[in-house]
Tab-separated table of C-alpha atoms in Angstrom:
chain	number	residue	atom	x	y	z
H	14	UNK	CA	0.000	0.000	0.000
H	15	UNK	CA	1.074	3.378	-0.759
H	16	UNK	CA	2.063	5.509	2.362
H	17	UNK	CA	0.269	9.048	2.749
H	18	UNK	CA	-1.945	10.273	5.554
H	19	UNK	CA	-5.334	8.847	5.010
H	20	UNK	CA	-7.263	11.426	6.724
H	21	UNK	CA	-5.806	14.561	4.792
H	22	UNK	CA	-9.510	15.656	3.957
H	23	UNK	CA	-11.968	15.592	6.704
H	24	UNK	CA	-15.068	13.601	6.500
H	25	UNK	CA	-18.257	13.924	9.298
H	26	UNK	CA	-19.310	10.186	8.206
H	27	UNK	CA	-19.446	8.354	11.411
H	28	UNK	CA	-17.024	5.540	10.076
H	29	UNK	CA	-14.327	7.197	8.422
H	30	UNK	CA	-14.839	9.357	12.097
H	31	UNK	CA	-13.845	5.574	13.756
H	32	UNK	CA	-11.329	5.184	11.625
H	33	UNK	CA	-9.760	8.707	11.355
H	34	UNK	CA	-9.754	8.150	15.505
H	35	UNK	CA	-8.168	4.567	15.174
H	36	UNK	CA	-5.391	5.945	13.219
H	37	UNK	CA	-4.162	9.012	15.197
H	38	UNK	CA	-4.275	6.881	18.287
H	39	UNK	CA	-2.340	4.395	16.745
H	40	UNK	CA	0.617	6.727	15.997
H	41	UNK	CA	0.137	8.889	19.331
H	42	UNK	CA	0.476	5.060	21.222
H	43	UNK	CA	1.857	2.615	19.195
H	44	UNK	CA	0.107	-0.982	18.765
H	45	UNK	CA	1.231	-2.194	22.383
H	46	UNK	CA	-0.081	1.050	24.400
H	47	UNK	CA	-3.264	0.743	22.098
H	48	UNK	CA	-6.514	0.501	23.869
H	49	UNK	CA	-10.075	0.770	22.555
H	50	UNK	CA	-10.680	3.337	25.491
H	51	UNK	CA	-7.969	5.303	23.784
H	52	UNK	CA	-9.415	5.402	20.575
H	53	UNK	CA	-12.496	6.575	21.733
H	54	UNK	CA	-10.541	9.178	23.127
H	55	UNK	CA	-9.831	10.745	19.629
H	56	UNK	CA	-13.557	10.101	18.740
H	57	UNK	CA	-15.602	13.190	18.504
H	58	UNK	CA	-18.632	11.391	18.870
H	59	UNK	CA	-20.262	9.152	22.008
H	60	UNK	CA	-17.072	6.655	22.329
H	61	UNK	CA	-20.713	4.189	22.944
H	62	UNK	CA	-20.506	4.095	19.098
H	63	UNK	CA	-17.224	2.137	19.108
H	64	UNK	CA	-18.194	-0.174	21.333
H	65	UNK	CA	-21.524	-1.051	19.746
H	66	UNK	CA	-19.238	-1.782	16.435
H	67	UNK	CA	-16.013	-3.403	17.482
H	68	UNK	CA	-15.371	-5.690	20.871
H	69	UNK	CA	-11.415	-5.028	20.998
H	70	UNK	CA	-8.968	-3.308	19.764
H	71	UNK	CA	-7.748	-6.018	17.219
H	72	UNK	CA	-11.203	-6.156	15.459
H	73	UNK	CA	-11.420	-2.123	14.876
H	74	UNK	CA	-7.650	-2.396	13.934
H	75	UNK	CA	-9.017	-4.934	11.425
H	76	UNK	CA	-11.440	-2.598	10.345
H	77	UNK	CA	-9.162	-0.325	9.737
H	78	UNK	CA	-6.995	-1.596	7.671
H	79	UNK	CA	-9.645	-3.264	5.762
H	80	UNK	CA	-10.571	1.114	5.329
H	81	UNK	CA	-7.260	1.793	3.978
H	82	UNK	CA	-7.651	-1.032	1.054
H	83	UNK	CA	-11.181	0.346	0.188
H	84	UNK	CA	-9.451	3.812	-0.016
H	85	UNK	CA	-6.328	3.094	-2.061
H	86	UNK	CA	-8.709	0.773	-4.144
H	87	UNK	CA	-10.895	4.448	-4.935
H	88	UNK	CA	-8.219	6.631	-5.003
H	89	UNK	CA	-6.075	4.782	-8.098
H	90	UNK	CA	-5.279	7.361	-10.423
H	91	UNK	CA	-6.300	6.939	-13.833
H	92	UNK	CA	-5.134	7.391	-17.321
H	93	UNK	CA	-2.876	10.774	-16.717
H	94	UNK	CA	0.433	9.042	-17.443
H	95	UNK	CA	1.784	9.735	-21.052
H	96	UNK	CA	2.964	6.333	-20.119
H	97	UNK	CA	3.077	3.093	-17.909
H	98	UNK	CA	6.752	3.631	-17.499
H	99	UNK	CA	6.035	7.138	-16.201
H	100	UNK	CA	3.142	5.999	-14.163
H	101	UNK	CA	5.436	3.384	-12.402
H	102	UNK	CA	7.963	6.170	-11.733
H	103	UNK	CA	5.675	8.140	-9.907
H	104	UNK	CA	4.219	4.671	-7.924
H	105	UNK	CA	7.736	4.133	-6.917
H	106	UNK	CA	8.197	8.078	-6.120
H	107	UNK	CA	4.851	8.144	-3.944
H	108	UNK	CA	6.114	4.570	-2.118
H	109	UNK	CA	9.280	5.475	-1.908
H	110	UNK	CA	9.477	9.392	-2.201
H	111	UNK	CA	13.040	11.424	-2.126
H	112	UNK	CA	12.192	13.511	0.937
H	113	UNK	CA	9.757	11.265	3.419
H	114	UNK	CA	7.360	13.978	5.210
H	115	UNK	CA	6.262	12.886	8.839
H	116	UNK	CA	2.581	11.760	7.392
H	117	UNK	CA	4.695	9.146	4.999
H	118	UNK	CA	6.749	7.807	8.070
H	119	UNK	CA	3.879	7.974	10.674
H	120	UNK	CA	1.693	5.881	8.071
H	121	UNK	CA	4.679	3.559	7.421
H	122	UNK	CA	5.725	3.157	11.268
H	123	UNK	CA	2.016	2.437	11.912
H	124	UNK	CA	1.953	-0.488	9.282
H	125	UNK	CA	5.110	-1.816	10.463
H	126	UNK	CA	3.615	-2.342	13.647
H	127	UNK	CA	0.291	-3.757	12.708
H	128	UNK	CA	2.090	-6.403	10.404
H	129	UNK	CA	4.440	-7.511	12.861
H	130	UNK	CA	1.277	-8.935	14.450
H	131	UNK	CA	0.462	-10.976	11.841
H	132	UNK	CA	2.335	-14.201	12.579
H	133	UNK	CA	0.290	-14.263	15.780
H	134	UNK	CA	-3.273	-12.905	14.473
H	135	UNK	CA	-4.628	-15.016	11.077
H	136	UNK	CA	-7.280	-11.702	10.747
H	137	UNK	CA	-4.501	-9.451	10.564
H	138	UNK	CA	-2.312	-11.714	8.112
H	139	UNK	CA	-5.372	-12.282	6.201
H	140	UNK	CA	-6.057	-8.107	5.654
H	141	UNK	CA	-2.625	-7.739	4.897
H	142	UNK	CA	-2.248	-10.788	2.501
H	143	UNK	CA	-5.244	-8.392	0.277
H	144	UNK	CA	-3.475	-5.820	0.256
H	145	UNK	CA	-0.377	-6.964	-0.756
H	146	UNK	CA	-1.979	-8.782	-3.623
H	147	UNK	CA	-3.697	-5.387	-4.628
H	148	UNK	CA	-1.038	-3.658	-4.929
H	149	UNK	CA	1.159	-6.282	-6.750
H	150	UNK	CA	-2.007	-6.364	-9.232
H	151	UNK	CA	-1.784	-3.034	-9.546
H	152	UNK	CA	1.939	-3.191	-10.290
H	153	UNK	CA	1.483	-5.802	-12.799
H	154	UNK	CA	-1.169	-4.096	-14.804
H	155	UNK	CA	0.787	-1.315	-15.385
H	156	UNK	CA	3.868	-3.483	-16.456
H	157	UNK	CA	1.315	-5.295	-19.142
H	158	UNK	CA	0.194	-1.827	-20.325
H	159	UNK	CA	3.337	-0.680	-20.587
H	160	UNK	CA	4.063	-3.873	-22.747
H	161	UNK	CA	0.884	-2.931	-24.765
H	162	UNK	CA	2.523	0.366	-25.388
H	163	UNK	CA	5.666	-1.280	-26.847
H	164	UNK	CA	7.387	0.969	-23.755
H	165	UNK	CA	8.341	-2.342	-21.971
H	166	UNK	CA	9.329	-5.411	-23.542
H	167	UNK	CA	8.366	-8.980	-23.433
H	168	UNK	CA	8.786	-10.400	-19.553
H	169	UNK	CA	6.637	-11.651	-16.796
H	170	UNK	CA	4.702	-9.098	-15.636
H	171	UNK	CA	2.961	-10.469	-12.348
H	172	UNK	CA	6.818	-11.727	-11.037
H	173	UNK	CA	8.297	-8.601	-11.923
H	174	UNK	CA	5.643	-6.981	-9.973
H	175	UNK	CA	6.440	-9.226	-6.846
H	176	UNK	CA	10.099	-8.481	-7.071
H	177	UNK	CA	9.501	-4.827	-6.830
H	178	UNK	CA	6.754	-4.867	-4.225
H	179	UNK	CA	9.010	-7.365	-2.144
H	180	UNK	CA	11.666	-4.485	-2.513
H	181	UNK	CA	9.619	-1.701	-1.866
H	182	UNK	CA	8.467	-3.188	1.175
H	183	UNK	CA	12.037	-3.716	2.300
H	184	UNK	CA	12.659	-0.754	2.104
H	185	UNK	CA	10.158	1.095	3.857
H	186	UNK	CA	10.194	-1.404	6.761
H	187	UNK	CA	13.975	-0.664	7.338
H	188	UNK	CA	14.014	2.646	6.578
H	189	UNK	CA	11.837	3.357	9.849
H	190	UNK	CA	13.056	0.544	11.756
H	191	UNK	CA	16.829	1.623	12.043
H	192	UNK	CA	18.532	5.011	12.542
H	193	UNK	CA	19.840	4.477	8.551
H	194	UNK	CA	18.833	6.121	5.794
H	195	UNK	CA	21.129	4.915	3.395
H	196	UNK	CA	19.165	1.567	2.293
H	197	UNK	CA	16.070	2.867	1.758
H	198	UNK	CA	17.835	5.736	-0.380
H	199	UNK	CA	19.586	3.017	-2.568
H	200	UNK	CA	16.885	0.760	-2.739
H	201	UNK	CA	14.813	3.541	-4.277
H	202	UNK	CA	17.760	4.611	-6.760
H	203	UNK	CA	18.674	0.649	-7.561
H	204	UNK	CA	14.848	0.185	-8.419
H	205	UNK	CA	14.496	2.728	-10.869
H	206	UNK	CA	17.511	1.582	-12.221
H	207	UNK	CA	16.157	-1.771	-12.459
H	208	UNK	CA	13.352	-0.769	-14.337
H	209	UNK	CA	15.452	0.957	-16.270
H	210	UNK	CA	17.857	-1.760	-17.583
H	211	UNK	CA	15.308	-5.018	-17.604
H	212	UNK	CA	11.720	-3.550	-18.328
H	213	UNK	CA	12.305	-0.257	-20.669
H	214	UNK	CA	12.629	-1.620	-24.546
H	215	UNK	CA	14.897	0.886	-25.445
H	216	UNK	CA	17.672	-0.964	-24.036
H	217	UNK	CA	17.270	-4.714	-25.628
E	169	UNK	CA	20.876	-11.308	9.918
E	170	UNK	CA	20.494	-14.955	8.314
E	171	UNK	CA	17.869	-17.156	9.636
E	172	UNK	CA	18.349	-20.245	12.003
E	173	UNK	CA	17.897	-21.291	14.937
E	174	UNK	CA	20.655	-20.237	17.215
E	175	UNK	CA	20.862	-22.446	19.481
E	176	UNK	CA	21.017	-26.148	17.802
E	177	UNK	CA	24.211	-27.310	19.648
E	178	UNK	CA	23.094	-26.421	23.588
E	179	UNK	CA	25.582	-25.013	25.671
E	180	UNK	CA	26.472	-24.577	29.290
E	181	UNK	CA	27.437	-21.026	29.428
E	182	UNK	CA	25.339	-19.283	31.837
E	183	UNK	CA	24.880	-16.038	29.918
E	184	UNK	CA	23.849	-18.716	26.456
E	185	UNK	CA	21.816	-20.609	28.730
E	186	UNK	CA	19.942	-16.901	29.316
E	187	UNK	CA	19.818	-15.929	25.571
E	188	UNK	CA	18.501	-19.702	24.669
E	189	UNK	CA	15.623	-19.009	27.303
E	190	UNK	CA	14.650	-15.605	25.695
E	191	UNK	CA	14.428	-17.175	22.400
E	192	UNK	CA	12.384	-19.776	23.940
E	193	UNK	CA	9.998	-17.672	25.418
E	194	UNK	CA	9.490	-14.860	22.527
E	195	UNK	CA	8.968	-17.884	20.104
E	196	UNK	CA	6.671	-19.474	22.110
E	197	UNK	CA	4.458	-16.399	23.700
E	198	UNK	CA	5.340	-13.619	21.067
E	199	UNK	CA	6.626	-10.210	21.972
E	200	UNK	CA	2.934	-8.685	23.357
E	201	UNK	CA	2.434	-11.567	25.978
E	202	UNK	CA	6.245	-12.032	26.563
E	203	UNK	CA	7.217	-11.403	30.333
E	204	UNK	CA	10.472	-11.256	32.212
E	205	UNK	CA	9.041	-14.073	34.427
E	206	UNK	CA	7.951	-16.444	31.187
E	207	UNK	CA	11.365	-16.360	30.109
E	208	UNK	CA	12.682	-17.440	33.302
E	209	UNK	CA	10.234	-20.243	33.242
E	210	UNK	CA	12.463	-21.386	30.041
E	211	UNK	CA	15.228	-20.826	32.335
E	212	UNK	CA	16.827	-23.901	34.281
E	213	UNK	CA	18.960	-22.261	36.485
E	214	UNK	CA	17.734	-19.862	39.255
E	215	UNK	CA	15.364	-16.944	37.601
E	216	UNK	CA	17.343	-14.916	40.451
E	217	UNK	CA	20.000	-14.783	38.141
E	218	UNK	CA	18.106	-12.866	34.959
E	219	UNK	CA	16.560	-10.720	37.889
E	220	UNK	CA	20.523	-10.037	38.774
E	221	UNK	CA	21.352	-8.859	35.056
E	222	UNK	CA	18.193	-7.607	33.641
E	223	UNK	CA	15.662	-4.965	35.081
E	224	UNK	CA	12.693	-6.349	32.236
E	225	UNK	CA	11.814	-7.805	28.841
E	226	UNK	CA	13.349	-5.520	26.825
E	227	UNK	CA	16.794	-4.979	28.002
E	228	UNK	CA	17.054	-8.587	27.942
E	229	UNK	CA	15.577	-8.844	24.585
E	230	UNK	CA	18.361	-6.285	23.529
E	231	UNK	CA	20.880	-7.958	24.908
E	232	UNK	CA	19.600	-11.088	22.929
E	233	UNK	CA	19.512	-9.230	19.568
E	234	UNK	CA	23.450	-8.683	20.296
E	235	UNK	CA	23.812	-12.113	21.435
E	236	UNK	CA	22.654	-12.916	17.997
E	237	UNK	CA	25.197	-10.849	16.250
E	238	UNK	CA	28.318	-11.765	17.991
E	239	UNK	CA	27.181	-15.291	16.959
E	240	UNK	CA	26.582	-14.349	13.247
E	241	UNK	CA	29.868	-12.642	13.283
E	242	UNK	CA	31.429	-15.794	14.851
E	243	UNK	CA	30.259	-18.382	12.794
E	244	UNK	CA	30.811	-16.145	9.473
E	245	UNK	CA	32.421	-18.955	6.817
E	246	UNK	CA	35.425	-19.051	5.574
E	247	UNK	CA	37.311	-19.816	2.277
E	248	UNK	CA	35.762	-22.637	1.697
E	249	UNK	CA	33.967	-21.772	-1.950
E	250	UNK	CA	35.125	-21.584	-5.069
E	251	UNK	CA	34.490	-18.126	-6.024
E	252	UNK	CA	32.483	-15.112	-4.576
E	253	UNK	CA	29.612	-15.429	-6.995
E	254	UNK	CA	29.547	-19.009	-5.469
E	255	UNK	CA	29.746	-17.433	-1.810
E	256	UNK	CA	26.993	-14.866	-2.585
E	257	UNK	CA	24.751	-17.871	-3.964
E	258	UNK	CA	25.234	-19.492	-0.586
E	259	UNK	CA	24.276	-16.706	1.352
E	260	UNK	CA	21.032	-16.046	-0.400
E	261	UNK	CA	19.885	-19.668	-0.318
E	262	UNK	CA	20.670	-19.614	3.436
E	263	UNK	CA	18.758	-15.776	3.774
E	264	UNK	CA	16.167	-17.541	1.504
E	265	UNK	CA	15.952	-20.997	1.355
E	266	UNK	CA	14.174	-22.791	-1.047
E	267	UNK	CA	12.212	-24.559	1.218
E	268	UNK	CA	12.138	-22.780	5.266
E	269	UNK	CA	12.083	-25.191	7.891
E	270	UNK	CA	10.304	-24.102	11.283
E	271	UNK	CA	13.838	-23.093	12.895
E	272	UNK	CA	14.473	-20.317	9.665
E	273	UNK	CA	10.216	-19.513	10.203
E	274	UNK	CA	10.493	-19.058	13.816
E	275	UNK	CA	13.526	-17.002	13.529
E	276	UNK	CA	12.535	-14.666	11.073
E	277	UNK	CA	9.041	-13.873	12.842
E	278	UNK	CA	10.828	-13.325	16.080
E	279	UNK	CA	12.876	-11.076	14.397
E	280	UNK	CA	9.977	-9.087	12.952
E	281	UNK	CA	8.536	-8.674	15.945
E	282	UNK	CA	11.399	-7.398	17.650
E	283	UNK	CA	11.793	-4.843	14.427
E	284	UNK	CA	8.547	-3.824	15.128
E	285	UNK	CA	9.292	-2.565	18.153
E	286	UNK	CA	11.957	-0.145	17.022
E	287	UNK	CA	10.188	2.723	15.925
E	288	UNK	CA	9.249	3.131	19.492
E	289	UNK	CA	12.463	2.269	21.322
E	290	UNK	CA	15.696	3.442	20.884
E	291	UNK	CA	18.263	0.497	21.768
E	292	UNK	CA	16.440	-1.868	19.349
E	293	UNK	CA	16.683	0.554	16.901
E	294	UNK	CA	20.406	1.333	17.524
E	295	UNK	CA	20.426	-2.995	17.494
E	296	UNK	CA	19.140	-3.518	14.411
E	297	UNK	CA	21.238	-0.605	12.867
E	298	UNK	CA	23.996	-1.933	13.873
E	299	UNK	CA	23.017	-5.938	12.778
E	300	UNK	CA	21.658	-4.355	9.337
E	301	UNK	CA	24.925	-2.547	8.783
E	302	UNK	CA	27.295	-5.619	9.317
E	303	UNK	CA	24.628	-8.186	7.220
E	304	UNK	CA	25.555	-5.181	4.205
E	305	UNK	CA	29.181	-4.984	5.285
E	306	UNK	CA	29.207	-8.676	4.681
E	307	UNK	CA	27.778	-8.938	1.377
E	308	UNK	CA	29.818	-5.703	0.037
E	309	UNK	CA	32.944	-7.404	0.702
E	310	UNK	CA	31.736	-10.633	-1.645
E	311	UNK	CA	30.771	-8.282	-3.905
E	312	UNK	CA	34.472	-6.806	-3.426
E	313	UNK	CA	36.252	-9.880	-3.471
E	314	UNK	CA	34.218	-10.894	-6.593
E	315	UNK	CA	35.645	-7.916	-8.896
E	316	UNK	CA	39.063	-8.877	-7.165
E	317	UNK	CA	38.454	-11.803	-8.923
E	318	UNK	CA	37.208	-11.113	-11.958
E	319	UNK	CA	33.922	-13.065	-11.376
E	320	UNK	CA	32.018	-9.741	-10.872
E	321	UNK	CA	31.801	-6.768	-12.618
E	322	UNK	CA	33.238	-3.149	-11.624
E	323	UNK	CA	30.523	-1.674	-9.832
E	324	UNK	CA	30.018	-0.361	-6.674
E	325	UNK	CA	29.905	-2.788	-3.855
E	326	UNK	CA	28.297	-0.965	-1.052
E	327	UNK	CA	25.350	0.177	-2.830
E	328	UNK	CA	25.028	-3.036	-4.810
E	329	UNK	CA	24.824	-4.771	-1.303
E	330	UNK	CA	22.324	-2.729	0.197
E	331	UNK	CA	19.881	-3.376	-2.654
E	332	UNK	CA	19.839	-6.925	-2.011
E	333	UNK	CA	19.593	-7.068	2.065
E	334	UNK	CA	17.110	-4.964	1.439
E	335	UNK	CA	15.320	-7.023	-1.036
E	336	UNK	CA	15.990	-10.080	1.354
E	337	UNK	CA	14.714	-8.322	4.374
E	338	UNK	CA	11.293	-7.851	2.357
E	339	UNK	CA	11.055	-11.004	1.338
E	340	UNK	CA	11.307	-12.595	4.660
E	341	UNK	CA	9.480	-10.474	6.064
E	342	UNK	CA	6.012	-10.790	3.163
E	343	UNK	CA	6.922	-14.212	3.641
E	344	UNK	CA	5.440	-14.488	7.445
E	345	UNK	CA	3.280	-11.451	7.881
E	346	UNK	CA	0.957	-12.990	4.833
E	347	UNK	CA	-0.675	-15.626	3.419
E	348	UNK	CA	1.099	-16.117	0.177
E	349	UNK	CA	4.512	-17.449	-0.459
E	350	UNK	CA	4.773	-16.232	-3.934
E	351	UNK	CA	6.480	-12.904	-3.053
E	352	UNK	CA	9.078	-14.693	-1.388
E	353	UNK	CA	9.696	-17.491	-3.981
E	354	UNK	CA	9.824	-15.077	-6.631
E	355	UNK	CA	11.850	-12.143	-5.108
E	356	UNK	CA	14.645	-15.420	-4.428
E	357	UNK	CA	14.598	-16.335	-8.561
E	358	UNK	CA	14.771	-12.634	-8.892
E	359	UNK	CA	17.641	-12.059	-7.024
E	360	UNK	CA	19.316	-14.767	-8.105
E	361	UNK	CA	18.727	-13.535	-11.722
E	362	UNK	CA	19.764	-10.352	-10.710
E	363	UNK	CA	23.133	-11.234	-9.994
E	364	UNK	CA	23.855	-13.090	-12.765
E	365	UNK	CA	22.471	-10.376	-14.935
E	366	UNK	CA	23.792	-7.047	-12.989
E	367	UNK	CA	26.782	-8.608	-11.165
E	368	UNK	CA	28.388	-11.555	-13.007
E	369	UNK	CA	30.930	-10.931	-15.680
E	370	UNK	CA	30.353	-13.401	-18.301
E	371	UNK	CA	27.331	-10.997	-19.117
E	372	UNK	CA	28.872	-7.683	-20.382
């Protein structure tokens, strides 16, 4: 999933309300210091609400990420790329952008955390195991357009978009999980490189 | 950090004896439900003694992740392959085996967890820096030693290196925090390819 602050637009619909208050407690806590009482803390509405909805934590956390899918899933941009190569430049440029604001590495910290309870939580590994597949579909179809266009050539198109997913990932998990910057900086440089040399046609 | 489980031949040592107990624990509870007291439980000496050293789970954690890397550093092998492009192969079937037993599973979800906590906490950060830096110090100089060689192409080493920790660290780390293996399988062919195509000689 692409990192960005969800909630940059305000909404008054109750759920997104749930959610938006899910989210900022999340990164004011962290996952262990979560507690549903603190999310309803950050709810502008009867905290009741939240407990009519979710029983713990772990379900609305569920919920949540379940929100972010939906969102990403209606916020794709659509055809403003002159082409797929471009459009995968700026993918890799919002996932992995230059200059990281605080909303990029609060989202990313935030994820880090929730997937690290995965091995332990089959809900969790579940949400995560869609979104992961979304955006790897999302990778690939703009690898097979770009092979439409004749701007990249002849490959496999759903395992190139696993390999750079895989490395994306890496490279926002340790980018926030150590006090380096260096790997995530290459990674980002050694991907478009990569693209570069074994996607682009203009280099066969 | 490679996967295994480190602690297949047992040991005496009291300070190993500790460590082994930790792992024990964290493997069998998970970080969340991990307590000081659990891992003395795993513990067959007196739990007086871990009260002695350590004042709670994560200082004893920490000093577990650099229990780890003095091992890794210790048991680093030799010149026992042909070539560095054979040495490199090695390392990324052992980072990424074909096939993961429980021991490589059980390490690298430990591990994540642990990661997961670094955002928040200062001395696993500095930890994981530090285990991070020497896992890319240790590939850069096969990558070195290959151009020494002649096996691999002038390029540059440290940068080279940090693309494909990187790329290993995501790989393990889709691999356990989702349902699907396919990431992982197909980031390990990649890599592989990678180095034949970006790194080995016999290609320009």
């Amino acid at each position: 999933m692409s990192p960005h602050n969800p909630f940059r637009t305000s909404s008054s619909d109750t759920h997104t309300e749930m959610m938006e208050a899910t989210y900022n407690a999340l990164r004011k806590q962290g996952y262990a210091a979560l507690t549903i009482q603190r999310i309803g803390d950050e709810f502008p509405k009867s905290k009741s609400l939240i407990y009519q909805h979710y029983e713990g934590k772990d379900e609305l956390l569920v919920a949540f990420l379940e929100f972010l899918l939906d969102q990403f899933k209606s916020t794709i941009p659509g055809d403003e790329y002159a082409d797929a190569h471009e459009q995968l430049q700026v993918l890799l440029d919002h996932a992995l952008p230059e200059s990281p604001n605080s909303d990029h590495l609060e989202f990313v910290i935030a994820m880090t955390e929730l997937r690290a309870q995965t091995p332990h939580n089959g809900p969790y590994r579940e949400q995560f195991t869609k979104t992961d597949h979304f955006f790897q579909e999302y990778i690939r179809d703009i690898i097979r357009d770009g092979i439409t266009q004749g701007v990249f050539r002849e490959c496999e198109p759903a395992k190139e978009a696993m390999f750079i997913a895989t490395s994306i990932h890496g490279a926002q998990s340790m980018h926030v999980t150590t006090n380096s910057d260096e790997p995530y900086t290459v990674t980002r440089r050694k991907l478009a490189e990569y693209i570069q040399r074994c996607l682009v046609t203009e280099n066969i």
